[in-house]
Amino acid sequence: MAPAAMSWIMIVVVVVGVRPSCRAEFTVVVPSSSEAALMNAPHTGFSDRARTDPAEQRAVQEVMAATGNGWAWGIADVCGGRWHGIECVPDRDDVYHVVSLAFGTLSDDTAFPTCDAARATLSPAVLALPHLRSLFFYRCFTANPQPIPAFLGRLGPAFRSLVLRQNGHVGPIPAELGELKALRVLDLHGNRLTSAIPATIQSLSHLQMLDLSYNRLGGQVPHFKFQRLSILDLSYNALQGRVPASLGQCRSLLKIDLSQNFLAGTIPDALGNLSDLTLLDLSHNALSGPIPAALNRLSSLRSLILSDNRMQFTTVPGDFFSGLKALTTLVLSGMGLSGSLPESIGDLSKLRVLRLDNNQFTGVIPVSFRQLERVSELRIDSNRLVGPIPFGQEMMWRLGKKLRVGGNEGLCYDTKQEGLEGVIALAGVADCDSVRSRTTQHLVWSNSTLGGRGGAVAGGTSSSASGSRNAGGVGVGSWLLLVSLYLAWFVALQW
């Protein structure tokens, strides 16, 4: 590959939205600053006089050989070889220094050197690259599981980015990684790492991205207070304890993903201080309610995913979402939430995914939900909702299978609305006319049955008059309760 220019930029890939079981996004970061010993202006050509530092040349060849790429011994000059996976920068004496190494096939278009997965190792020769800033290994040791080498903590002061994704690494995260004081990115996604997150990680004050997802880490989430951290992903582990309130001090956070762990307790109010946050995923834990009102201050939030935290009897205020105008994804499935559906959801004009299924919501679907013109998936199935479905013909046809309203015995559709024949979402949903008819018949039956029973009680012998009056009172009280319930039903249907 041609020698790299000196104006480096950082590239961070962030997935926002409902996520599949495993992701393939990756991150490569090359820092924006350069060392004084290297040229501080763009270098557009390769000088005939320039050569790679001899010690670094040998080190790169050793690292290559350890990954199964012994062909590198035949390269006369690794920085002049124009091959993918290596970045070099010249100094003022036309000596080229290695600043980045990358291994593993990301795609057909990205031809980093591949690894012999059964034999590859990570060579300590990387320590002989004093200008190294970035190290990237992707699926390199999957058939030869090995711990992350502790010697990586001795990489030089220029080192900024360590990415070891889906390599099958085992054992704990080395505490020595806390010695990489200039580290911006630590990405260990998709390995088989165990034990707790080492306390030394908290000393990485320049950290901008921390991704330890899809491992087997235990213990508690450390009380991070990183001022520059923008991405925190600890999902799919076995972390316990509470969501630390100290995260509210990480004011640069854009993404927090702590899903699929065993976290308990309440969601801290301090998260409402993260004004730049765009994704908050705390789903599939054991968190309890209430959902803090402070989250309403997250005006930049695009995805809020809290599903499968059992918050029985927790209600959501009608105006709860009034400050979350940027939301595109809202997932509150399987939480045991009760009360009415929040009307303010209908004001989320950018919303595309709405999942409120498998809760205990009652009452009618708010009229405001008709305004969700951009929504492409809407689930309110398996609740206790009643009344007519307010969505128009165009919306129901557009959503198709992505609209789910089943499992609400009180919901019905208006037969006067044309064009609903064949709408998938209405399969198994009764029409409102038949619901009204059944409700009327039930009221008549209840009146005659309970009324007759009350008369019989009133006609009892005088010796049991007192008891009869009490029994009659119970019957009438039950009848009045039933009537009141059905009146509520009728109100919903007439709406």
PDB file of N, CA and C in Angstrom, residues 237-270:
ATOM      1  N   ASN A 237     -22.805 -10.426  27.784  1.00  0.00           N
ATOM      2  CA  ASN A 237     -21.848 -10.943  28.746  1.00  0.00           C
ATOM      3  C   ASN A 237     -22.631 -11.515  29.928  1.00  0.00           C
ATOM      4  N   ALA A 238     -22.004 -11.627  31.074  1.00  0.00           N
ATOM      5  CA  ALA A 238     -22.680 -12.122  32.284  1.00  0.00           C
ATOM      6  C   ALA A 238     -22.467 -11.133  33.420  1.00  0.00           C
ATOM      7  N   LEU A 239     -22.514  -9.847  33.103  1.00  0.00           N
ATOM      8  CA  LEU A 239     -22.278  -8.803  34.091  1.00  0.00           C
ATOM      9  C   LEU A 239     -23.448  -8.715  35.063  1.00  0.00           C
ATOM     10  N   GLN A 240     -23.130  -8.406  36.323  1.00  0.00           N
ATOM     11  CA  GLN A 240     -24.143  -8.320  37.371  1.00  0.00           C
ATOM     12  C   GLN A 240     -24.065  -6.956  38.056  1.00  0.00           C
ATOM     13  N   GLY A 241     -24.897  -6.789  39.079  1.00  0.00           N
ATOM     14  CA  GLY A 241     -24.905  -5.522  39.807  1.00  0.00           C
ATOM     15  C   GLY A 241     -25.782  -4.490  39.127  1.00  0.00           C
ATOM     16  N   ARG A 242     -25.513  -3.242  39.389  1.00  0.00           N
ATOM     17  CA  ARG A 242     -26.353  -2.154  38.922  1.00  0.00           C
ATOM     18  C   ARG A 242     -25.719  -1.435  37.735  1.00  0.00           C
ATOM     19  N   VAL A 243     -26.537  -0.698  37.014  1.00  0.00           N
ATOM     20  CA  VAL A 243     -26.020   0.221  35.999  1.00  0.00           C
ATOM     21  C   VAL A 243     -25.402   1.398  36.748  1.00  0.00           C
ATOM     22  N   PRO A 244     -24.095   1.622  36.622  1.00  0.00           N
ATOM     23  CA  PRO A 244     -23.463   2.664  37.446  1.00  0.00           C
ATOM     24  C   PRO A 244     -23.917   4.066  37.074  1.00  0.00           C
ATOM     25  N   ALA A 245     -24.266   4.836  38.083  1.00  0.00           N
ATOM     26  CA  ALA A 245     -24.676   6.230  37.855  1.00  0.00           C
ATOM     27  C   ALA A 245     -23.530   7.064  37.314  1.00  0.00           C
ATOM     28  N   SER A 246     -22.287   6.607  37.507  1.00  0.00           N
ATOM     29  CA  SER A 246     -21.127   7.363  37.035  1.00  0.00           C
ATOM     30  C   SER A 246     -21.123   7.515  35.517  1.00  0.00           C
ATOM     31  N   LEU A 247     -21.861   6.679  34.805  1.00  0.00           N
ATOM     32  CA  LEU A 247     -21.925   6.824  33.353  1.00  0.00           C
ATOM     33  C   LEU A 247     -22.484   8.186  32.959  1.00  0.00           C
ATOM     34  N   GLY A 248     -23.261   8.772  33.839  1.00  0.00           N
ATOM     35  CA  GLY A 248     -23.791  10.100  33.560  1.00  0.00           C
ATOM     36  C   GLY A 248     -22.730  11.174  33.499  1.00  0.00           C
ATOM     37  N   GLN A 249     -21.515  10.841  33.969  1.00  0.00           N
ATOM     38  CA  GLN A 249     -20.394  11.791  33.898  1.00  0.00           C
ATOM     39  C   GLN A 249     -19.604  11.638  32.608  1.00  0.00           C
ATOM     40  N   CYS A 250     -19.887  10.612  31.839  1.00  0.00           N
ATOM     41  CA  CYS A 250     -19.209  10.406  30.550  1.00  0.00           C
ATOM     42  C   CYS A 250     -19.963  11.201  29.494  1.00  0.00           C
ATOM     43  N   ARG A 251     -19.798  12.497  29.504  1.00  0.00           N
ATOM     44  CA  ARG A 251     -20.659  13.404  28.740  1.00  0.00           C
ATOM     45  C   ARG A 251     -20.504  13.296  27.223  1.00  0.00           C
ATOM     46  N   SER A 252     -19.500  12.578  26.737  1.00  0.00           N
ATOM     47  CA  SER A 252     -19.319  12.444  25.288  1.00  0.00           C
ATOM     48  C   SER A 252     -19.990  11.201  24.724  1.00  0.00           C
ATOM     49  N   LEU A 253     -20.658  10.433  25.558  1.00  0.00           N
ATOM     50  CA  LEU A 253     -21.238   9.164  25.110  1.00  0.00           C
ATOM     51  C   LEU A 253     -22.291   9.372  24.023  1.00  0.00           C
ATOM     52  N   LEU A 254     -22.147   8.571  22.972  1.00  0.00           N
ATOM     53  CA  LEU A 254     -23.133   8.510  21.905  1.00  0.00           C
ATOM     54  C   LEU A 254     -23.930   7.217  21.956  1.00  0.00           C
ATOM     55  N   LYS A 255     -23.290   6.154  22.442  1.00  0.00           N
ATOM     56  CA  LYS A 255     -23.925   4.841  22.446  1.00  0.00           C
ATOM     57  C   LYS A 255     -23.621   4.119  23.747  1.00  0.00           C
ATOM     58  N   ILE A 256     -24.665   3.605  24.392  1.00  0.00           N
ATOM     59  CA  ILE A 256     -24.532   2.721  25.560  1.00  0.00           C
ATOM     60  C   ILE A 256     -25.312   1.451  25.256  1.00  0.00           C
ATOM     61  N   ASP A 257     -24.617   0.325  25.240  1.00  0.00           N
ATOM     62  CA  ASP A 257     -25.277  -0.959  25.044  1.00  0.00           C
ATOM     63  C   ASP A 257     -24.824  -1.907  26.146  1.00  0.00           C
ATOM     64  N   LEU A 258     -25.723  -2.154  27.099  1.00  0.00           N
ATOM     65  CA  LEU A 258     -25.471  -3.087  28.208  1.00  0.00           C
ATOM     66  C   LEU A 258     -26.465  -4.248  28.151  1.00  0.00           C
ATOM     67  N   SER A 259     -27.008  -4.518  27.005  1.00  0.00           N
ATOM     68  CA  SER A 259     -28.053  -5.528  26.868  1.00  0.00           C
ATOM     69  C   SER A 259     -27.511  -6.933  27.066  1.00  0.00           C
ATOM     70  N   GLN A 260     -28.443  -7.857  27.337  1.00  0.00           N
ATOM     71  CA  GLN A 260     -28.131  -9.273  27.472  1.00  0.00           C
ATOM     72  C   GLN A 260     -27.090  -9.541  28.559  1.00  0.00           C
ATOM     73  N   ASN A 261     -27.336  -9.012  29.751  1.00  0.00           N
ATOM     74  CA  ASN A 261     -26.527  -9.286  30.933  1.00  0.00           C
ATOM     75  C   ASN A 261     -27.456  -9.683  32.077  1.00  0.00           C
ATOM     76  N   PHE A 262     -27.004  -9.553  33.309  1.00  0.00           N
ATOM     77  CA  PHE A 262     -27.824  -9.872  34.484  1.00  0.00           C
ATOM     78  C   PHE A 262     -27.891  -8.667  35.414  1.00  0.00           C
ATOM     79  N   LEU A 263     -27.956  -7.485  34.847  1.00  0.00           N
ATOM     80  CA  LEU A 263     -27.978  -6.260  35.638  1.00  0.00           C
ATOM     81  C   LEU A 263     -29.327  -6.098  36.335  1.00  0.00           C
ATOM     82  N   ALA A 264     -29.290  -5.566  37.561  1.00  0.00           N
ATOM     83  CA  ALA A 264     -30.503  -5.408  38.366  1.00  0.00           C
ATOM     84  C   ALA A 264     -30.576  -3.981  38.904  1.00  0.00           C
ATOM     85  N   GLY A 265     -31.620  -3.714  39.698  1.00  0.00           N
ATOM     86  CA  GLY A 265     -31.798  -2.359  40.234  1.00  0.00           C
ATOM     87  C   GLY A 265     -32.496  -1.464  39.237  1.00  0.00           C
ATOM     88  N   THR A 266     -32.539  -0.193  39.543  1.00  0.00           N
ATOM     89  CA  THR A 266     -33.227   0.776  38.696  1.00  0.00           C
ATOM     90  C   THR A 266     -32.263   1.436  37.710  1.00  0.00           C
ATOM     91  N   ILE A 267     -32.838   2.037  36.696  1.00  0.00           N
ATOM     92  CA  ILE A 267     -32.050   2.803  35.729  1.00  0.00           C
ATOM     93  C   ILE A 267     -31.703   4.138  36.374  1.00  0.00           C
ATOM     94  N   PRO A 268     -30.419   4.503  36.449  1.00  0.00           N
ATOM     95  CA  PRO A 268     -30.058   5.742  37.155  1.00  0.00           C
ATOM     96  C   PRO A 268     -30.532   7.006  36.439  1.00  0.00           C
ATOM     97  N   ASP A 269     -31.018   7.960  37.207  1.00  0.00           N
ATOM     98  CA  ASP A 269     -31.434   9.250  36.654  1.00  0.00           C
ATOM     99  C   ASP A 269     -30.298   9.958  35.936  1.00  0.00           C
ATOM    100  N   ALA A 270     -29.059   9.682  36.353  1.00  0.00           N
ATOM    101  CA  ALA A 270     -27.901  10.391  35.804  1.00  0.00           C
ATOM    102  C   ALA A 270     -27.744  10.194  34.302  1.00  0.00           C
TER     103      ALA A 270
END
